[in-house]
Coordinates of C-alpha atoms and ligand atoms in Angstrom, one line a residue:
X1 CA 58.5 127.5 82.2
X2 CA 58.5 125.8 78.9
X3 CA 59.1 122.0 78.9
X4 CA 58.8 119.1 76.5
X5 CA 56.2 116.9 78.1
X6 CA 55.6 113.2 77.3
X7 CA 52.0 112.4 78.1
X8 CA 51.6 109.2 76.0
X9 CA 54.5 107.2 74.4
X10 CA 54.2 106.9 70.7
X11 CA 56.5 106.4 67.6
X12 CA 58.8 109.4 67.3
X13 CA 57.2 110.2 63.9
X14 CA 53.9 111.0 65.7
X15 CA 55.7 113.7 67.7
X16 CA 54.8 112.4 71.2
X17 CA 56.7 115.3 72.9
X18 CA 54.7 118.5 73.3
X19 CA 56.2 121.9 74.3
X20 CA 53.9 123.2 77.1
X21 CA 54.0 125.9 79.8
X22 CA 54.1 124.2 83.2
X23 CA 55.0 125.3 86.7
X24 CA 58.8 125.3 87.3
X25 CA 60.0 122.7 89.8
X26 CA 60.9 123.8 93.4
X27 CA 64.1 122.5 95.0
X28 CA 62.9 120.1 97.8
X29 CA 65.1 119.2 100.8
X30 CA 68.5 118.0 99.6
X31 CA 67.8 119.2 96.1
X32 CA 69.0 122.0 93.9
X33 CA 67.1 123.9 91.2
X34 CA 68.9 124.2 87.9
X35 CA 68.5 126.7 85.0
X36 CA 69.0 124.3 82.1
X37 CA 71.6 125.4 79.6
X38 CA 71.9 122.1 77.5
X39 CA 70.5 118.6 77.6
X40 CA 71.7 115.7 75.4
X41 CA 69.5 113.2 73.6
X42 CA 70.2 109.6 74.4
X43 CA 68.9 106.4 72.9
X44 CA 67.2 105.7 76.3
X45 CA 65.2 109.0 75.8
X46 CA 63.9 107.5 72.6
X47 CA 63.1 104.2 74.4
X48 CA 61.1 106.2 76.9
X49 CA 59.3 108.5 74.4
X50 CA 58.4 105.6 72.2
X51 CA 57.2 103.4 75.1
X52 CA 59.9 100.6 74.8
X53 CA 60.4 101.3 78.5
X54 CA 57.1 101.3 80.5
X55 CA 56.0 104.7 81.8
X56 CA 56.9 105.3 85.5
X57 CA 54.7 108.5 85.8
X58 CA 51.5 109.9 84.4
X59 CA 53.6 112.5 82.4
X60 CA 57.3 113.0 82.3
X61 CA 59.9 115.5 81.1
X62 CA 62.6 113.3 79.5
X63 CA 66.3 114.2 79.3
X64 CA 69.1 112.9 81.5
X65 CA 72.3 114.6 80.2
X66 CA 71.6 118.0 81.8
X67 CA 74.0 120.9 82.0
X68 CA 72.6 123.6 84.3
X69 CA 73.4 126.5 86.6
X70 CA 72.4 126.4 90.2
X71 CA 69.4 128.7 90.6
X72 CA 67.9 127.5 93.9
X73 CA 68.7 125.3 96.9
X74 CA 72.3 126.6 96.8
X75 CA 74.9 125.5 99.4
X76 CA 78.5 126.5 100.1
X77 CA 79.6 123.7 97.8
X78 CA 77.0 124.4 95.1
X79 CA 76.7 128.2 95.0
X80 CA 74.2 130.1 92.8
X81 CA 75.4 130.2 89.2
X82 CA 77.8 127.2 89.4
X83 CA 77.6 125.0 86.4
X84 CA 76.8 121.3 87.1
X85 CA 75.8 118.2 85.2
X86 CA 73.1 115.6 85.9
X87 CA 73.1 112.1 84.6
X88 CA 70.7 109.1 84.3
X89 CA 71.2 108.0 87.9
X90 CA 69.5 110.8 89.7
X91 CA 69.7 109.2 93.1
X92 CA 70.1 105.9 95.0
X93 CA 68.8 104.6 98.4
X94 CA 72.3 104.2 99.8
X95 CA 71.1 101.2 101.9
X96 CA 70.7 98.2 99.6
X97 CA 73.4 95.5 99.3
X98 CA 74.7 97.0 96.0
X99 CA 75.0 100.5 97.4
X100 CA 76.8 99.2 100.5
X101 CA 79.3 97.5 98.2
X102 CA 80.0 100.7 96.3
X103 CA 77.9 99.5 93.3
X104 CA 75.3 102.2 93.3
X105 CA 74.8 101.9 89.6
X106 CA 73.1 98.6 90.4
X107 CA 70.9 100.0 93.3
X108 CA 67.7 98.2 94.0
X109 CA 65.7 101.4 94.2
X110 CA 67.3 104.1 92.0
X111 CA 65.9 107.4 90.8
X112 CA 66.2 107.8 87.0
X113 CA 66.5 111.3 85.6
X114 CA 63.9 112.0 82.9
X115 CA 62.1 108.7 83.7
X116 CA 61.1 108.2 87.3
X117 CA 61.6 112.0 87.9
X118 CA 61.4 114.9 85.5
X119 CA 64.5 115.6 83.5
X120 CA 66.1 118.3 81.4
X121 CA 64.0 119.1 78.3
X122 CA 62.8 122.2 80.2
X123 CA 64.0 125.6 81.2
X124 CA 64.4 124.4 84.8
X125 CA 65.0 121.1 86.5
X126 CA 65.5 119.9 90.1
X127 CA 68.0 117.3 91.0
X128 CA 69.4 115.7 94.2
X129 CA 72.3 117.9 95.3
X130 CA 74.5 114.8 96.0
X131 CA 74.0 113.6 92.4
X132 CA 75.2 116.7 90.5
X133 CA 78.7 117.0 89.1
X134 CA 80.5 120.4 89.0
X135 CA 81.8 121.0 85.4
X136 CA 85.1 122.5 84.4
X137 CA 85.1 125.9 82.8
X138 CA 87.0 124.6 79.8
X139 CA 84.1 122.5 78.7
X140 CA 81.1 124.3 77.1
X141 CA 77.6 123.0 77.8
X142 CA 77.0 121.5 74.4
X143 CA 80.2 119.4 74.6
X144 CA 79.6 118.5 78.3
X145 CA 76.1 117.2 77.9
X146 CA 76.8 113.9 76.0
X147 CA 79.6 113.1 78.5
X148 CA 76.9 112.8 81.1
X149 CA 75.6 109.5 79.7
X150 CA 77.5 108.1 76.7
X151 CA 80.7 109.5 78.1
X152 CA 80.1 108.0 81.6
X153 CA 79.2 104.6 80.1
X154 CA 82.4 104.6 77.9
X155 CA 84.7 105.9 80.6
X156 CA 83.4 103.4 83.1
X157 CA 84.1 100.6 80.7
X158 CA 87.7 101.7 80.4
X159 CA 88.0 101.8 84.2
X160 CA 86.3 98.3 84.6
X161 CA 88.6 96.9 82.0
X162 CA 91.6 98.2 83.8
X163 CA 92.9 100.0 80.8
X164 CA 96.3 101.7 81.4
X165 CA 98.0 104.4 79.3
X166 CA 99.7 102.8 76.3
X167 CA 97.7 99.6 76.4
X168 CA 96.3 98.2 73.1
X169 CA 92.5 98.4 73.3
X170 CA 89.8 96.7 71.3
X171 CA 86.3 98.3 71.2
X172 CA 83.4 96.1 70.2
X173 CA 80.7 98.2 68.7
X174 CA 81.2 101.9 67.9
X175 CA 78.2 103.9 69.0
X176 CA 77.8 107.0 71.2
X177 CA 80.0 105.7 74.1
X178 CA 82.9 104.3 72.0
X179 CA 83.1 107.4 69.8
X180 CA 83.7 109.4 73.0
X181 CA 85.9 106.9 74.7
X182 CA 88.3 106.8 71.7
X183 CA 89.3 110.4 72.5
X184 CA 90.2 109.4 76.0
X185 CA 92.2 106.4 74.6
X186 CA 94.1 108.7 72.2
X187 CA 95.0 111.0 75.1
X188 CA 96.3 107.9 76.9
X189 CA 98.3 107.0 73.8
X190 CA 96.5 103.7 73.4
X191 CA 96.3 102.1 69.9
X192 CA 92.6 101.4 69.3
X193 CA 91.2 98.5 67.3
X194 CA 87.5 98.6 66.5
X195 CA 85.2 95.8 65.5
X196 CA 81.7 96.8 64.5
X197 CA 79.2 95.7 61.8
X198 CA 77.8 99.1 60.6
X199 CA 79.7 100.5 57.6
X200 CA 79.0 104.1 58.9
X201 CA 80.4 103.1 62.3
X202 CA 83.5 101.7 60.8
X203 CA 84.0 104.9 58.7
X204 CA 83.5 107.0 61.9
X205 CA 86.0 104.9 63.8
X206 CA 88.6 105.3 61.1
X207 CA 88.0 109.1 60.9
X208 CA 88.5 109.3 64.7
X209 CA 91.9 107.6 64.4
X210 CA 91.3 103.8 65.0
X211 CA 94.4 101.9 64.1
X212 CA 92.1 99.2 62.5
Ligands
LIG301 ZN1 71.5 107.8 78.4
LIG302 ZN1 70.8 101.0 96.7

């Protein structure tokens, strides 16, 4: 299969990702094989590619906002051809104090998609079957992919903040997460107030319907 391989982190202008032919992954026990249809680009991918996050492997295929179709390791719940998403948290141990308290995002020994294991800048990717999300038909792959990182981050913030439909909500900063969360807030009929330094981000917030 073709894949974008990172062998040595370097500034993005030096093109550190190389498209190469490599063996396709095989679904191991408890894993599924995905035919990748789309994969988003996150700031964290740039941190990995440029070396701001220390390498975890000799080489890595980045990409942790994967939309793919089940192509191997299928089960009754995850049949061949079903469209699923994969996010940054590719697995957790399930046994550490955080996991036991339901805070698996803080797991002591997590697996990170496209960082500690290969990700989605490839024709195929493998993923833990218990860490893929079935995607609704109404959402196409290109629109679903960014929801798998920026979307999750923003939506989780709304949940943690206890936002209820109709609440007035302030967003501090207006990057990838907030510009997706504001659509959810509109659907919830929440007036949204945005505070952010970047002029382009303020313009974007206004164009997306921020009250202020
Ligand atoms: Zn990300
Ligand atoms: Zn854990």
